[in-house]
Coordinates of C-alpha atoms and ligand atoms in Angstrom, one line a residue:
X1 CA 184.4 188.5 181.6
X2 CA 187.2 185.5 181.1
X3 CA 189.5 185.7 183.8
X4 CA 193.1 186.2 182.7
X5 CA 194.2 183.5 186.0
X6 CA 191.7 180.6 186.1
X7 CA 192.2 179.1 189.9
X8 CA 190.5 176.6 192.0
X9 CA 187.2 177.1 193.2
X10 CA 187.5 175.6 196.9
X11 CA 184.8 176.9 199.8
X12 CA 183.1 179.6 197.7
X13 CA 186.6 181.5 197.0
X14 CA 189.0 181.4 193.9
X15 CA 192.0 179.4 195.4
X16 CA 195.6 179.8 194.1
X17 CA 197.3 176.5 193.4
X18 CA 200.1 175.9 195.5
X19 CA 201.9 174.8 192.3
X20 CA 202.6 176.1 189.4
X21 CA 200.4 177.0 185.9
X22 CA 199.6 176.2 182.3
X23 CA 198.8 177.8 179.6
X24 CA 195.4 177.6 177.6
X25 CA 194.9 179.1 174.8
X26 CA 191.9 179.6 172.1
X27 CA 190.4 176.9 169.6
X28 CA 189.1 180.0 167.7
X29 CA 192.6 181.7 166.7
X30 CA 195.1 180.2 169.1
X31 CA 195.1 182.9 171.1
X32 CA 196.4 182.5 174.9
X33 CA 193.7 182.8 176.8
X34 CA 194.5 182.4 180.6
X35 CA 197.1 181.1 183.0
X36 CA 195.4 177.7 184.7
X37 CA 196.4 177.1 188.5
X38 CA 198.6 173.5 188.0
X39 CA 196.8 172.0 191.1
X40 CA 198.8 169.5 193.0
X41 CA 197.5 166.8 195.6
X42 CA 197.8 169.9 199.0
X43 CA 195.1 171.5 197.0
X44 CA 192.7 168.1 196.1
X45 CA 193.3 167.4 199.9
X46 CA 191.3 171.5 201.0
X47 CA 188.6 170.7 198.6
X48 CA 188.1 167.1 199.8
X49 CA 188.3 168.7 203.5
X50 CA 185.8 171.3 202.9
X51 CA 183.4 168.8 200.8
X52 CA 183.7 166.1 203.9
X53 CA 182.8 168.6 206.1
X54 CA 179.9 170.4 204.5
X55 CA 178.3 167.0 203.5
X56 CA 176.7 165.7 206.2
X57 CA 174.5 168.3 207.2
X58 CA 173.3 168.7 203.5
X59 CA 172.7 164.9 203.6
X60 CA 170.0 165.9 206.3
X61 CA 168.5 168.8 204.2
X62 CA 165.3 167.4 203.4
X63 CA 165.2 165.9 199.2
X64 CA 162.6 168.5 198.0
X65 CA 164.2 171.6 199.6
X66 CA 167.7 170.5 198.1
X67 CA 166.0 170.7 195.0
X68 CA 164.3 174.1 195.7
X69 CA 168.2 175.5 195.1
X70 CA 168.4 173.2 192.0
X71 CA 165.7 175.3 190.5
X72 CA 167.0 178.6 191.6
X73 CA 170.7 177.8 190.0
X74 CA 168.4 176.4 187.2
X75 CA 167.1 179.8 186.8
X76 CA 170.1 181.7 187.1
X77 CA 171.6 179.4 184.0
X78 CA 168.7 180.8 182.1
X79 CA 169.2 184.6 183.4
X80 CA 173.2 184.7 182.7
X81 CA 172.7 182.5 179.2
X82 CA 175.2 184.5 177.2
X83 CA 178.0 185.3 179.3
X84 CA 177.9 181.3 179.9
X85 CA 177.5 180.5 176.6
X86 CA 180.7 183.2 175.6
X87 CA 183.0 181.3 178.6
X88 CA 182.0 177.7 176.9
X89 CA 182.4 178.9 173.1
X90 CA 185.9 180.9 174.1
X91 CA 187.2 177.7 175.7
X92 CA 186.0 175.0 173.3
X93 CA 185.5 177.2 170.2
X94 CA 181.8 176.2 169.6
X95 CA 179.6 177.6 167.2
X96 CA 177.3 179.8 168.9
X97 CA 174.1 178.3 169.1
X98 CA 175.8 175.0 169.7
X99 CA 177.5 176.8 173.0
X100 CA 173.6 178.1 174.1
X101 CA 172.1 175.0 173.7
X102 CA 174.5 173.8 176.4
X103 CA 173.0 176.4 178.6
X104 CA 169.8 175.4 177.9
X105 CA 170.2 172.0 178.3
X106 CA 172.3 172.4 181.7
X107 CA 168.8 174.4 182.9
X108 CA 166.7 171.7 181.9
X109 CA 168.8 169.2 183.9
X110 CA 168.7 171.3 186.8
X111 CA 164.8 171.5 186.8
X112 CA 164.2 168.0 186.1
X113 CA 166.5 167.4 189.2
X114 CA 164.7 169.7 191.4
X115 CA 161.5 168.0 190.5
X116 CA 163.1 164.2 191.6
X117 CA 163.3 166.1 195.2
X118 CA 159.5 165.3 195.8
X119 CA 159.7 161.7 194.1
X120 CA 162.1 160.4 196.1
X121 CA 160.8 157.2 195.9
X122 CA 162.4 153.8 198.2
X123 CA 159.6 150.7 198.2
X124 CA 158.2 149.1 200.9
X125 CA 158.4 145.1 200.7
X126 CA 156.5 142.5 202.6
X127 CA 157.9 140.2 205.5
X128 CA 157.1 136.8 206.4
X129 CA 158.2 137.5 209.9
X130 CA 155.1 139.1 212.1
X131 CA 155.0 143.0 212.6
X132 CA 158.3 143.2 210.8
X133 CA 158.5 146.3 208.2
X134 CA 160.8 146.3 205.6
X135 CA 161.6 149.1 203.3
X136 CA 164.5 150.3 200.8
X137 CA 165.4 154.3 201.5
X138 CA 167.8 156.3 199.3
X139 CA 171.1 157.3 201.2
X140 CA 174.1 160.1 200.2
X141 CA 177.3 158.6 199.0
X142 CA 178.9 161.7 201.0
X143 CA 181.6 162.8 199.0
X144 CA 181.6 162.4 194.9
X145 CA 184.2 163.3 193.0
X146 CA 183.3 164.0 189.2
X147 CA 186.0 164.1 186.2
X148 CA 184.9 165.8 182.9
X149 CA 186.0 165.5 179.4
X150 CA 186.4 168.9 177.8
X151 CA 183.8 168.7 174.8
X152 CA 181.0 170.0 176.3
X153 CA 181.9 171.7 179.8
X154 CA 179.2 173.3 181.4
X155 CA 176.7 170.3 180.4
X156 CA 179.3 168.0 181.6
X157 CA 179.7 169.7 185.1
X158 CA 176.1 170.3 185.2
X159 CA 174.8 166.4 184.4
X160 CA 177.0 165.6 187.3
X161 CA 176.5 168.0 190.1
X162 CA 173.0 168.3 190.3
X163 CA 172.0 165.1 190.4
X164 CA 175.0 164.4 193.1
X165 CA 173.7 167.5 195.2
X166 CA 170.1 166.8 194.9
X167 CA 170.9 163.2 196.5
X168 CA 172.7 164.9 199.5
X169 CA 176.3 164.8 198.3
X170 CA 179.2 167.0 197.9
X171 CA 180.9 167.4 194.7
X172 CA 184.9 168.2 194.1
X173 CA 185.0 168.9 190.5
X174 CA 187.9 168.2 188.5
X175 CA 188.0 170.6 185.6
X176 CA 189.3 169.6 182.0
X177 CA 192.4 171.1 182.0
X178 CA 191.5 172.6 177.8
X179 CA 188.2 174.2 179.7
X180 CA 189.1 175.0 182.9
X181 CA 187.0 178.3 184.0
X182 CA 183.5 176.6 183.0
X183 CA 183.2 174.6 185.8
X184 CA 184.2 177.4 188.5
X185 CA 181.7 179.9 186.5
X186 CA 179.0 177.1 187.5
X187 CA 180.5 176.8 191.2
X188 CA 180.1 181.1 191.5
X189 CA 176.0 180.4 190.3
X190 CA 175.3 177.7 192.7
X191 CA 176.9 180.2 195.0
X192 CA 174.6 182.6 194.2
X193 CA 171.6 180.3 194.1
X194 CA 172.0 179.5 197.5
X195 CA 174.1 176.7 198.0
X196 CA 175.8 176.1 201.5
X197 CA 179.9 176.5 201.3
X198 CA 182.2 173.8 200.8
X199 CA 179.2 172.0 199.0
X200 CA 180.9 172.2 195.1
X201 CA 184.5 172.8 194.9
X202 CA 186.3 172.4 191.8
X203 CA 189.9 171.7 191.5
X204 CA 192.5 172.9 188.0
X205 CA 194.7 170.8 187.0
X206 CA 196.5 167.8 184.7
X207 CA 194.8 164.3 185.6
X208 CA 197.6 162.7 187.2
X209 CA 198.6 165.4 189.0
X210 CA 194.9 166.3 190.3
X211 CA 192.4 163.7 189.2
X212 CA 194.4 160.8 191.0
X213 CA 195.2 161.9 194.3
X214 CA 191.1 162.8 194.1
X215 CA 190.0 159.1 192.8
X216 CA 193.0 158.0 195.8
X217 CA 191.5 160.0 198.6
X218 CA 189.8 157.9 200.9
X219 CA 186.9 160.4 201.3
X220 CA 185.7 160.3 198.7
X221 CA 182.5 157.8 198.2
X222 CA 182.1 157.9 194.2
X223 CA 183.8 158.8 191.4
X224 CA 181.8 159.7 188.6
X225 CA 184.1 159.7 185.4
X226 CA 183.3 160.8 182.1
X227 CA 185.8 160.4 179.2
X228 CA 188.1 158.4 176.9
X229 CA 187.9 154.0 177.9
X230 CA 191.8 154.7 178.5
X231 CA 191.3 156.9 181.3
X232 CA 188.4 155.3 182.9
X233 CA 190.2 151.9 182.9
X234 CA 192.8 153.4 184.7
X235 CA 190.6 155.3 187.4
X236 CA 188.4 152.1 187.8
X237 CA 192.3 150.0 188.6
X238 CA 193.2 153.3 191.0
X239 CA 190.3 153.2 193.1
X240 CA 190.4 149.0 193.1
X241 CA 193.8 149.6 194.8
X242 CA 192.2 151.7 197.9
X243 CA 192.1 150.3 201.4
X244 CA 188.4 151.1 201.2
X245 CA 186.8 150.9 197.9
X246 CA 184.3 153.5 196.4
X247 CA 181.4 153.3 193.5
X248 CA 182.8 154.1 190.0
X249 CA 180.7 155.1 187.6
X250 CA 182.7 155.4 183.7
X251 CA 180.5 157.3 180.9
X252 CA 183.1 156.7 178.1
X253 CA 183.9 156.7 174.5
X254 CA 181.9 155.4 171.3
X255 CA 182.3 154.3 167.9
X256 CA 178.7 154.7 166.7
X257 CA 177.4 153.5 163.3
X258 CA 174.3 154.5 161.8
X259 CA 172.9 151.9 159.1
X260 CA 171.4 152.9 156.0
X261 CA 169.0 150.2 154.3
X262 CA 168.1 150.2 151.0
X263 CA 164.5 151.0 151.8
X264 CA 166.0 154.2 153.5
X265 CA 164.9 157.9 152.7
X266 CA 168.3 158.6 151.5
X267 CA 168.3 162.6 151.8
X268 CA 167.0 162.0 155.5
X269 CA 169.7 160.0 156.3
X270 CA 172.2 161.6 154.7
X271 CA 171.4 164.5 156.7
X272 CA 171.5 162.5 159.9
X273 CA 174.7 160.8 159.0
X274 CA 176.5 164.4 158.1
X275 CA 175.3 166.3 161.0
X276 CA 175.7 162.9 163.3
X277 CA 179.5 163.0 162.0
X278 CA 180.2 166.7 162.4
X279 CA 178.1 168.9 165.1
X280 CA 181.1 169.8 167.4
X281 CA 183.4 169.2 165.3
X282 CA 182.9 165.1 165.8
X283 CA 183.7 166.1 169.2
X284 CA 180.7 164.0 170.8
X285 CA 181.0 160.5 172.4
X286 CA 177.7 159.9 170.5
X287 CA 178.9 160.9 167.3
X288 CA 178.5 158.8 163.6
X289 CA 181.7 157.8 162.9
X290 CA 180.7 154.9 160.9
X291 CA 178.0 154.9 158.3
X292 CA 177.1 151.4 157.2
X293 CA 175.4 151.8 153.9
X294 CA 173.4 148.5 151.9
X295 CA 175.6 147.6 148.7
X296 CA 172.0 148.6 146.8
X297 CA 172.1 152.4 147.4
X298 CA 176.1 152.6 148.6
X299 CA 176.6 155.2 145.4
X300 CA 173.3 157.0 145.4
X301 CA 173.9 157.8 149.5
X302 CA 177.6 158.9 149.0
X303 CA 176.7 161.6 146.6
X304 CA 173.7 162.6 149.2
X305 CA 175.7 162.5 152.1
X306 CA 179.0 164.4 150.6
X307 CA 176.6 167.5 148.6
X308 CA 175.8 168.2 152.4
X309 CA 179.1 167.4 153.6
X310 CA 180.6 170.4 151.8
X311 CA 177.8 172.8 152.6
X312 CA 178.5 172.5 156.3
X313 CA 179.7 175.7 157.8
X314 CA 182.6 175.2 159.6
X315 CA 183.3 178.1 161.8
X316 CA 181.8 179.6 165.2
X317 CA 179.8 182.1 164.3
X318 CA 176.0 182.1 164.8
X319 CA 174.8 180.3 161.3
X320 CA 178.3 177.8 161.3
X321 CA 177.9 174.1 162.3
X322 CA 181.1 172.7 162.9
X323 CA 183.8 174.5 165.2
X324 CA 187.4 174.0 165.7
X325 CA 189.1 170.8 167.5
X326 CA 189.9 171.3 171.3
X327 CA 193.8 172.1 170.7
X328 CA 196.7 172.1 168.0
X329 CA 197.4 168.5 169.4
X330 CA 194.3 167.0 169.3
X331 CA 194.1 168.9 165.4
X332 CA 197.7 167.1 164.4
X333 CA 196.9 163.9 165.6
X334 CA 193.5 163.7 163.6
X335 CA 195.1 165.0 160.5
X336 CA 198.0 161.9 161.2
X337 CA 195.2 159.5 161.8
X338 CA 193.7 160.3 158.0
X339 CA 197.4 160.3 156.5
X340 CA 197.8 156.9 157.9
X341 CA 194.5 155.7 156.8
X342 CA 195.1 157.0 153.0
X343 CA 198.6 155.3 153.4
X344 CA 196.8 151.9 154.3
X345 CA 194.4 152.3 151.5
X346 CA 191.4 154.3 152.5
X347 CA 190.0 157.2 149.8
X348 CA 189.5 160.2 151.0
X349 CA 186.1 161.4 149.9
X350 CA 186.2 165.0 151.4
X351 CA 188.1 166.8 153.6
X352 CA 191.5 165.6 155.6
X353 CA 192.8 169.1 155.7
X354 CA 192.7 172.3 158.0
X355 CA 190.7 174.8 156.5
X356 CA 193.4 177.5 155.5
X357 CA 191.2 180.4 156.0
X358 CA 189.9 179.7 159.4
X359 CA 193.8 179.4 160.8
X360 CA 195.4 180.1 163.4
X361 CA 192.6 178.3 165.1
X362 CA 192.2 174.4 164.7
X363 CA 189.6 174.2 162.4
X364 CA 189.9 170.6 160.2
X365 CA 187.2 170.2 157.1
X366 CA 185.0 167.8 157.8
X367 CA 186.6 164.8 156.3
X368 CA 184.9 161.4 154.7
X369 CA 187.0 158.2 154.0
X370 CA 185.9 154.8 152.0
X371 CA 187.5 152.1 151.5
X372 CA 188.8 151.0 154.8
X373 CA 188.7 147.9 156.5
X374 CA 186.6 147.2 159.5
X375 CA 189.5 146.4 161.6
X376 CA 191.6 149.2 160.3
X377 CA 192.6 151.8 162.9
X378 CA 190.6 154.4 161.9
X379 CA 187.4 152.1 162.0
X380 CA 188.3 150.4 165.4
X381 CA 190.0 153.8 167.3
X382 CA 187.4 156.6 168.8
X383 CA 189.2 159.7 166.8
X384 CA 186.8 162.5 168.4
X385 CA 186.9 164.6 165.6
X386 CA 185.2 165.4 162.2
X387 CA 186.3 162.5 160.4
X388 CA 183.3 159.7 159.3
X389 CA 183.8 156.1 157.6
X390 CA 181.9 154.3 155.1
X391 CA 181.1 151.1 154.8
X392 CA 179.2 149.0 152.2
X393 CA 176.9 146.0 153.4
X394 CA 175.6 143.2 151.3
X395 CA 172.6 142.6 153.4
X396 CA 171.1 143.2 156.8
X397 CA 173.0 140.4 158.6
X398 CA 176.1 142.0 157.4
X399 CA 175.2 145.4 158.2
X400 CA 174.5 144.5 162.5
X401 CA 177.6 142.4 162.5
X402 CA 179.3 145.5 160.9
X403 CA 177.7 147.7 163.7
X404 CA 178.3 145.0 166.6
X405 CA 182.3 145.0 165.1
X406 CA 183.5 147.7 167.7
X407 CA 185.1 147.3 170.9
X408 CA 182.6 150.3 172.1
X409 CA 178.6 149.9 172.6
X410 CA 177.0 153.9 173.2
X411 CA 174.9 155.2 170.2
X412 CA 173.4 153.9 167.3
X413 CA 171.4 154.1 164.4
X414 CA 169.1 152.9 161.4
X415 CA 167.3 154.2 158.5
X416 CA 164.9 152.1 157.2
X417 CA 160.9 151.8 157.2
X418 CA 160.7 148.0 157.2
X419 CA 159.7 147.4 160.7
X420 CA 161.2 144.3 161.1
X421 CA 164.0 145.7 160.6
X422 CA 163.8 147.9 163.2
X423 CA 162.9 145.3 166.1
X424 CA 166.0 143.6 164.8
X425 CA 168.3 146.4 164.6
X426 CA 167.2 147.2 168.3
X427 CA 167.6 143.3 169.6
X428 CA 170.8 142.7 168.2
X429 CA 172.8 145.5 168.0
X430 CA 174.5 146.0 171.6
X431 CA 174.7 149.4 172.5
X432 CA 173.1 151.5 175.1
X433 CA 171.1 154.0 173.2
X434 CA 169.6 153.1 169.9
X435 CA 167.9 155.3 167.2
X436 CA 165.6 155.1 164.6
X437 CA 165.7 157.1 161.4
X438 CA 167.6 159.8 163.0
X439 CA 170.7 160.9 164.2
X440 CA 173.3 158.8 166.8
X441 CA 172.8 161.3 169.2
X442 CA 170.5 162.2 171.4
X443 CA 169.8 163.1 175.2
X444 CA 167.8 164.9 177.4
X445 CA 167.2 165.4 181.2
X446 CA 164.9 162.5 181.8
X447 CA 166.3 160.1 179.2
X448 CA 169.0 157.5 180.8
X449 CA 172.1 158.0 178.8
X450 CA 175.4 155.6 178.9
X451 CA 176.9 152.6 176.7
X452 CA 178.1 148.7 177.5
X453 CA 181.3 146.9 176.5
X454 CA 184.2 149.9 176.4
X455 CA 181.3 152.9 176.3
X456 CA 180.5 152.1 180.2
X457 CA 179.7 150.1 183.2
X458 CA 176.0 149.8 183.4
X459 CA 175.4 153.2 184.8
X460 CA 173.2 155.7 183.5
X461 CA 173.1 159.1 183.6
X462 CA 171.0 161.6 183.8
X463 CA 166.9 160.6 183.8
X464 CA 165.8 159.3 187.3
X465 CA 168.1 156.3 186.6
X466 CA 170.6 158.7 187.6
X467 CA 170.0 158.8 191.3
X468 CA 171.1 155.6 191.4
X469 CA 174.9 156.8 190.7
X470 CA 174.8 159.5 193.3
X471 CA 173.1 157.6 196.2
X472 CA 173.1 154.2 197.7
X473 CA 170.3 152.6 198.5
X474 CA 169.7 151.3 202.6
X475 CA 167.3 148.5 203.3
X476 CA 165.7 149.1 206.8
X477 CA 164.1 146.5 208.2
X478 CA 161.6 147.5 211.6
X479 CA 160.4 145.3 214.3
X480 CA 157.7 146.3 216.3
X481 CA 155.5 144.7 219.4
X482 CA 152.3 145.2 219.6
X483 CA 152.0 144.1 222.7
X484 CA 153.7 147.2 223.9
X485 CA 151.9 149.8 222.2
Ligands
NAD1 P1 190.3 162.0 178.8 O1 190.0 160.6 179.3 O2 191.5 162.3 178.2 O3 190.1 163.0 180.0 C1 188.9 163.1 180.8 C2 189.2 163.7 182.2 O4 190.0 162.8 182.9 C3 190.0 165.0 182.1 O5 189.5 165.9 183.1 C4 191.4 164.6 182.5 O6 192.2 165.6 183.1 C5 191.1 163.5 183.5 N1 192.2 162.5 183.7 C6 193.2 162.2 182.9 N2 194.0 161.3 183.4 C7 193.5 161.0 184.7 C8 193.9 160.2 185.8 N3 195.0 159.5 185.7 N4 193.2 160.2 186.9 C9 192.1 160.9 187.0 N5 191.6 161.8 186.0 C10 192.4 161.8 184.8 O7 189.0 162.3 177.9 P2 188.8 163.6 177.0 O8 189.7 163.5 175.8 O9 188.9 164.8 177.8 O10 187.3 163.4 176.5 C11 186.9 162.7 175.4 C12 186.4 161.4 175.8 O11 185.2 161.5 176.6 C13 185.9 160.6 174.5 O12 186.3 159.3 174.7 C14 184.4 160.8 174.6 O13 183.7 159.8 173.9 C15 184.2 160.7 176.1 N6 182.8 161.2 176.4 C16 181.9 160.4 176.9 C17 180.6 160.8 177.2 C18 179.5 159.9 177.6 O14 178.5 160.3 178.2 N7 179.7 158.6 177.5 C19 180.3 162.2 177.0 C20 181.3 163.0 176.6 C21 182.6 162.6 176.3

């Protein structure tokens, strides 16, 4: 079922790069998995070509019949739900029902999609001219070119492309290089479901090798960019350098806290807090990597939150909750990250090792620090992995400056039943998603999702908000004379 040679995905045909290729090998048990074409600009160029030329006679497709294909590749997700879910688990190591849920949730995306088809709303606006009309109309963008992080591959391609096709767009995908095949197994199903060629490409590769000569290429009308602040910085520069600018749209990192009161249900949050910290292996921009607690129940929530702590499963099986790290790479430099924070000062509550048993593959215990200082490292840097923070806080004013102490502004949360705590929590903390009394996650097709400060740039995807990424919209302004009806 996994290919042994993952290549580009250009025109409705596996593509060989041009260059050379790279290895990528199993979070499970290290394991080489596949060779990965090393794309090179030659092949960005064919997949831009064949997305420029396929993307104006989509843009004319009527909205509700580009949808109609939406729902069939929606359907297909459904029908081929476990060999999808086996491609994302082998390539980001998931546990199992973590990896169908992505399926799911990519299926869900697609339908909600279709259905914006028939609600393709503009508005009509008054004129203080005489028999003038004046009206707003959604337009394609033409070509969009869409960047994905690794962590959750299918979801990630699939938040992206349907929304971009549904507005009349071509997409030219840039897989992650640590999960390449996903995206071209999504690329084979739109394929299937209907879509005309040259509509969805997408392109292997390293991201300055691949992902710059795409953001570069005149063509191409968007980027939408989804991963670390570094990288999106750098993207948003690259494209501010183009003769011609295009829209850039950066979903990026997050340092989420989740505040515990002292009029908290302790066991609830603690829950929250432990699975906010380690689903995916911490692998989530929207995950709780600092847990602000009130001086008042600091001890009583620590021993809550770390009896749970050990009973998560780490593993990828069916009942296991937190999988392996992306690569060996990613594993070392989270294992440094806690080694310099212990040297610094922080105490290490749980955790901070690889788990011996699960080796080869790069499964780290989930791992709890105390004790560090707010503008430490390891409280200030996005880590994306299963390592969580504690903080005490002497009162409520302490506890939102706490939370507003981040350079990033996605996710965030409060336990607490005092409901003026709540409004507060939700006016002053600056982020783009809060939530209350549960988890720092969340997301679903029709809820906006995106951060401010370092998490974003005002965009939000997916919901109906969404279609504001992937089009533009055209004022049109009509005079008549009815004196020459
Ligand atoms: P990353 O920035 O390292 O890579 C993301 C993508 O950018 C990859 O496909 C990579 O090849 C490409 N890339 C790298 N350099 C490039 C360049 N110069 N030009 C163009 N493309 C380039 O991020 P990552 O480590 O893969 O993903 C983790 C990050 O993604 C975390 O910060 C996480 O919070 C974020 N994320 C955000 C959201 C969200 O919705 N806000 C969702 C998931 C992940």
């Amino acid at each position: 079922m996994y290919p042994d040679r993952v290549l580009h995905w250009i025109g409705d045909r596996d593509v060989p790069s041009s260059g050379d290729t790279f290895e990528k090998r199993c979070p499970m048990d290290d394991r080489p998995l596949c060779d990965v074409a090393r794309g090179t600009a030659g092949d960005v160029d064919a997949a831009v070509t064949a997305a420029s030329h396929a993307a104006e006679a989509w843009g004319r497709v009527p909205a509700p019949a580009r949808g109609e294909i939406l729902l069939r590749a929606a359907a297909l997700l459904r029908a081929n739900e476990r060999e999808l879910a086996e491609i994302v688990q082998l390539e980001t190591g998931k546990p199992w029902k973590n990896a169908v849920a992505e399926i799911g949730s990519s299926a869900d995306l697609g339908v909600f999609m279709a259905s914006e088809g028939s609600r393709f709303y503009g508005k009509t606006m008054t004129s203080p001219v005489p028999n003038r009309s004046v009206r707003t109309e959604r337009a394609p963008i033409g070509v969009c070119a869409a960047i994905m992080p690794f962590n959750s591959p299918l979801a990630g391609v699939a938040w992206k492309t349907f929304p971009a096709l549904l507005c009349g767009n071509a997409v030219v995908a840039k897989s992650h290089e640590l999960t390449p095949y996903t995206a071209v197994a999504f690329g084979k199903l739109l394929c299937d479901a209907g879509l005309p060629r040259g509509l969805y490409s997408a392109v292997q590769g390293l991201g300055p090798e691949v992902g710059t000569p795409l953001v570069e290429d005149p063509r191409v009308g968007l980027v939408s960019f989804t991963g670390s602040a570094a990288t999106g910085k750098l993207i948003q520069q690259r494209v501010s350098a183009r003769g011609v600018l295009a829209k850039v749209c950066l979903e990026l990192g997050g340092k989420n806290p989740l505040v515990v009161c002292d009029d908290a249900d302790i066991d609830a949050a603690a829950e929250h807090a432990t699975a906010s910290a380690f689903i995916d292996a911490g692998q989530r921009c929207a995950a709780g990597s600092r847990i602000i607690v009130f001086d008042r129940v600091y001890g009583e929530f620590r021993d809550a939150m770390l009896e749970r702590v050990r009973a998560v499963k780490v593993g990828s099986g069916a009942a296991d909750a937190c999988g392996p790290v992306i690569s060996r790479q990613n594993l070392e430099r989270l294992l440094r990250a806690v080694e310099c924070a212990v040297a610094r000062g922080a105490r290490l509550l749980a955790g901070g090792a690889v788990i011996d048993a699960l080796a080869p593959g790069y499964y780290m215990a989930p791992t709890v620090l105390e004790n560090v200082a707010p503008d430490d490292d390891v409280s200030q840097q996005e880590l994306f992995g299963p390592v969580t923070c504690l903080y005490r806080a002497a009162n409520f004013d302490e506890a939102i400056a706490l939370a507003n102490f981040s350079a990033y502004g996605l996710t965030g949360a409060i336990h607490t039943f005092n409901s003026n705590r709540i409004e507060e929590f939700i006016a002053r903390y600056r982020a783009g998603l809060v939530s209350i009394n549960g988890p720092t996650y969340g997301a679903g097709p029709h809820m906006p999702f995106g951060g401010v400060k370092n998490s974003g740039n005002g965009f939000r995807e997916p919901g109906t908000e969404a279609l504001d990424v992937y089009c533009e919209w055209k004022t049109v302004v009509v005079n008549h004379d009815p004196a020459r009806v």
